[in-house]
């Protein structure tokens, strides 16, 4: 390589890197979403609470951005909302604290009610629902009732004593509309 080419490379390489790094952060932005976190708070949860809490805390740091709306559900004998807020700097810590403060109770988690309410309360077009089940029997109550359709579009991540399901709420209606629009054109 001659001297002139070397100078050109030394000049252009930092410029290209600066432009690339600047644009990549611009494209990394996304619109706010609804995040539903449904946690099995039955008696089974007490055995895996520390592991689940640590995993969820790191996961939330990857998922949540400012202006997202999060709702945390405690699914014990009865599903109930234990935290809801729009995400900002202090809200992430409050979400993690609410998860650490869950007290396991009851034998069967009420996932059906939490999933049904989460599906009906979507205020943005896009959402992310993470369901954490602490026992293998916990999901049988959902699979055996009308809310089983809510689990149709989900991905399961298995751990030693628990599992995490990313549930695609309300996707069936979007898939049907997209298919209809596609075939009508």
Short mmCIF file of C-alpha atoms in Angstrom, two decimals:
data_model
loop_
_atom_site.label_atom_id
_atom_site.label_comp_id
_atom_site.label_asym_id
_atom_site.label_seq_id
_atom_site.Cartn_x
_atom_site.Cartn_y
_atom_site.Cartn_z
CA UNK A 1 0.00 0.00 0.00
CA UNK A 2 1.37 3.41 -0.87
CA UNK A 3 1.59 6.34 1.50
CA UNK A 4 -1.43 8.16 0.07
CA UNK A 5 -3.69 5.07 0.39
CA UNK A 6 -2.55 4.52 3.97
CA UNK A 7 -3.41 8.13 4.89
CA UNK A 8 -6.83 7.76 3.26
CA UNK A 9 -7.55 4.58 5.23
CA UNK A 10 -6.38 6.22 8.49
CA UNK A 11 -8.77 9.12 7.82
CA UNK A 12 -11.80 7.19 6.51
CA UNK A 13 -11.81 4.26 8.96
CA UNK A 14 -12.52 6.37 12.08
CA UNK A 15 -15.09 8.38 10.11
CA UNK A 16 -16.91 5.23 8.94
CA UNK A 17 -16.86 3.78 12.47
CA UNK A 18 -18.20 7.02 13.95
CA UNK A 19 -21.05 7.16 11.43
CA UNK A 20 -21.88 3.46 11.91
CA UNK A 21 -21.92 3.72 15.72
CA UNK A 22 -24.01 6.87 15.60
CA UNK A 23 -26.59 5.35 13.26
CA UNK A 24 -26.81 2.04 15.10
CA UNK A 25 -28.07 3.78 18.26
CA UNK A 26 -30.58 5.67 16.13
CA UNK A 27 -32.04 2.43 14.75
CA UNK A 28 -32.01 0.74 18.19
CA UNK A 29 -34.94 2.89 19.37
CA UNK A 30 -38.37 1.31 19.39
CA UNK A 31 -41.89 2.35 20.24
CA UNK A 32 -43.08 1.72 23.81
CA UNK A 33 -44.72 -1.65 24.44
CA UNK A 34 -46.86 -3.29 27.10
CA UNK A 35 -44.93 -5.80 29.18
CA UNK A 36 -46.88 -8.32 31.23
CA UNK A 37 -44.95 -10.35 33.76
CA UNK A 38 -47.04 -13.17 35.23
CA UNK A 39 -45.31 -15.04 38.06
CA UNK A 40 -46.43 -18.31 39.61
CA UNK A 41 -46.79 -17.44 43.28
CA UNK A 42 -48.09 -20.81 44.40
CA UNK A 43 -46.28 -22.82 47.09
CA UNK A 44 -44.01 -24.28 44.35
CA UNK A 45 -42.49 -20.84 43.83
CA UNK A 46 -40.76 -20.78 47.24
CA UNK A 47 -38.24 -23.46 46.14
CA UNK A 48 -37.09 -21.48 43.08
CA UNK A 49 -37.79 -17.89 44.15
CA UNK A 50 -34.16 -16.72 44.34
CA UNK A 51 -33.21 -18.24 40.97
CA UNK A 52 -36.33 -16.89 39.25
CA UNK A 53 -35.91 -13.44 40.78
CA UNK A 54 -32.28 -13.18 39.65
CA UNK A 55 -33.13 -14.38 36.12
CA UNK A 56 -36.09 -12.01 35.76
CA UNK A 57 -34.06 -9.05 37.05
CA UNK A 58 -31.40 -9.55 34.39
CA UNK A 59 -34.04 -10.24 31.73
CA UNK A 60 -35.93 -7.03 32.53
CA UNK A 61 -32.75 -5.01 32.10
CA UNK A 62 -32.52 -6.43 28.55
CA UNK A 63 -36.20 -5.94 27.68
CA UNK A 64 -37.44 -2.73 29.27
CA UNK A 65 -36.82 0.73 27.88
CA UNK A 66 -38.14 4.09 29.04
CA UNK A 67 -41.84 4.64 28.35
CA UNK A 68 -42.70 0.91 28.26
CA UNK A 69 -45.67 0.01 30.43
CA UNK A 70 -45.17 -2.95 32.76
CA UNK A 71 -47.73 -4.90 34.75
CA UNK A 72 -46.53 -7.54 37.22
CA UNK A 73 -49.02 -10.25 38.18
CA UNK A 74 -48.80 -12.55 41.18
CA UNK A 75 -50.61 -15.74 40.17
CA UNK A 76 -51.45 -17.58 43.37
CA UNK A 77 -54.86 -19.02 44.18
CA UNK A 78 -56.11 -15.77 42.67
CA UNK A 79 -54.26 -13.64 40.10
CA UNK A 80 -53.66 -10.06 41.15
CA UNK A 81 -51.65 -7.12 39.91
CA UNK A 82 -48.83 -6.29 42.33
CA UNK A 83 -47.17 -3.54 40.31
CA UNK A 84 -47.92 -1.43 37.27
CA UNK A 85 -46.16 1.66 35.95
CA UNK A 86 -44.59 3.36 32.98
CA UNK A 87 -40.86 2.64 32.95
CA UNK A 88 -38.38 5.33 33.91
CA UNK A 89 -35.09 5.27 35.85
CA UNK A 90 -36.65 4.43 39.22
CA UNK A 91 -39.36 2.06 38.00
CA UNK A 92 -37.00 -0.80 37.09
CA UNK A 93 -35.86 -1.08 40.70
CA UNK A 94 -39.45 -0.88 41.94
CA UNK A 95 -40.41 -3.74 39.58
CA UNK A 96 -37.54 -5.89 40.88
CA UNK A 97 -38.50 -5.09 44.49
CA UNK A 98 -42.12 -6.09 43.84
CA UNK A 99 -40.93 -9.45 42.51
CA UNK A 100 -38.64 -10.03 45.51
CA UNK A 101 -41.58 -9.26 47.81
CA UNK A 102 -43.87 -11.95 46.37
CA UNK A 103 -45.07 -14.31 49.10
CA UNK A 104 -45.93 -17.77 47.80
CA UNK A 105 -49.42 -18.96 48.73
CA UNK A 106 -51.86 -21.60 47.58
CA UNK A 107 -51.33 -24.72 45.53
CA UNK A 108 -52.55 -23.78 42.06
CA UNK A 109 -51.54 -20.59 40.23
CA UNK A 110 -54.35 -18.73 38.48
CA UNK A 111 -52.64 -18.13 35.14
CA UNK A 112 -55.93 -18.12 33.23
CA UNK A 113 -57.28 -14.95 34.85
CA UNK A 114 -53.98 -13.12 34.49
CA UNK A 115 -53.63 -14.09 30.80
CA UNK A 116 -57.23 -13.17 30.03
CA UNK A 117 -56.93 -9.74 31.69
CA UNK A 118 -53.52 -9.07 30.16
CA UNK A 119 -54.89 -9.90 26.69
CA UNK A 120 -57.85 -7.57 27.14
CA UNK A 121 -55.76 -4.66 28.50
CA UNK A 122 -53.35 -4.19 25.58
CA UNK A 123 -53.04 -0.42 25.13
CA UNK A 124 -50.31 -0.55 22.49
CA UNK A 125 -50.23 -2.63 19.31
CA UNK A 126 -47.22 -4.56 20.55
CA UNK A 127 -46.68 -6.36 23.80
CA UNK A 128 -44.43 -8.81 25.54
CA UNK A 129 -45.84 -11.30 28.03
CA UNK A 130 -43.54 -13.43 30.15
CA UNK A 131 -45.18 -16.15 32.23
CA UNK A 132 -43.04 -17.90 34.87
CA UNK A 133 -44.27 -21.31 36.05
CA UNK A 134 -42.69 -22.91 39.10
CA UNK A 135 -44.20 -26.37 38.72
CA UNK A 136 -44.84 -28.76 35.87
CA UNK A 137 -48.51 -29.13 36.88
CA UNK A 138 -49.19 -25.39 37.00
CA UNK A 139 -49.88 -25.01 33.27
CA UNK A 140 -52.41 -27.84 33.14
CA UNK A 141 -55.11 -25.51 34.49
CA UNK A 142 -54.58 -23.16 31.53
CA UNK A 143 -54.37 -25.90 28.93
CA UNK A 144 -57.66 -27.42 30.10
CA UNK A 145 -59.83 -24.30 29.80
CA UNK A 146 -60.89 -21.70 27.20
CA UNK A 147 -57.73 -19.62 27.80
CA UNK A 148 -55.57 -22.35 26.19
CA UNK A 149 -55.74 -20.35 22.94
CA UNK A 150 -53.71 -17.66 24.70
CA UNK A 151 -50.76 -20.08 24.87
CA UNK A 152 -50.94 -21.03 21.19
CA UNK A 153 -48.20 -18.61 20.16
CA UNK A 154 -45.59 -19.05 22.86
CA UNK A 155 -41.98 -20.03 23.32
CA UNK A 156 -40.90 -22.09 26.33
CA UNK A 157 -37.53 -21.87 28.04
CA UNK A 158 -36.93 -24.79 30.41
CA UNK A 159 -34.90 -24.51 33.60
CA UNK A 160 -34.15 -27.18 36.20
CA UNK A 161 -37.23 -26.66 38.37
CA UNK A 162 -39.22 -24.00 36.51
CA UNK A 163 -40.00 -22.65 33.06
CA UNK A 164 -40.48 -19.29 31.38
CA UNK A 165 -42.98 -18.85 28.57
CA UNK A 166 -42.98 -15.89 26.23
CA UNK A 167 -46.64 -15.67 25.28
CA UNK A 168 -47.84 -13.95 22.11
CA UNK A 169 -51.11 -12.45 23.34
CA UNK A 170 -53.70 -11.51 20.72
CA UNK A 171 -51.57 -12.81 17.87
CA UNK A 172 -54.32 -15.06 16.54
CA UNK A 173 -56.45 -12.05 15.54
CA UNK A 174 -53.46 -10.35 13.88
CA UNK A 175 -52.51 -13.52 12.02
CA UNK A 176 -56.09 -13.93 10.79
CA UNK A 177 -56.29 -10.29 9.60
CA UNK A 178 -52.91 -10.55 7.86
CA UNK A 179 -53.89 -13.81 6.15
CA UNK A 180 -57.23 -12.34 5.04
CA UNK A 181 -55.53 -9.22 3.70
CA UNK A 182 -52.94 -11.31 1.89
CA UNK A 183 -55.46 -13.61 0.21
CA UNK A 184 -57.82 -10.75 -0.70
CA UNK A 185 -55.11 -8.97 -2.67
#
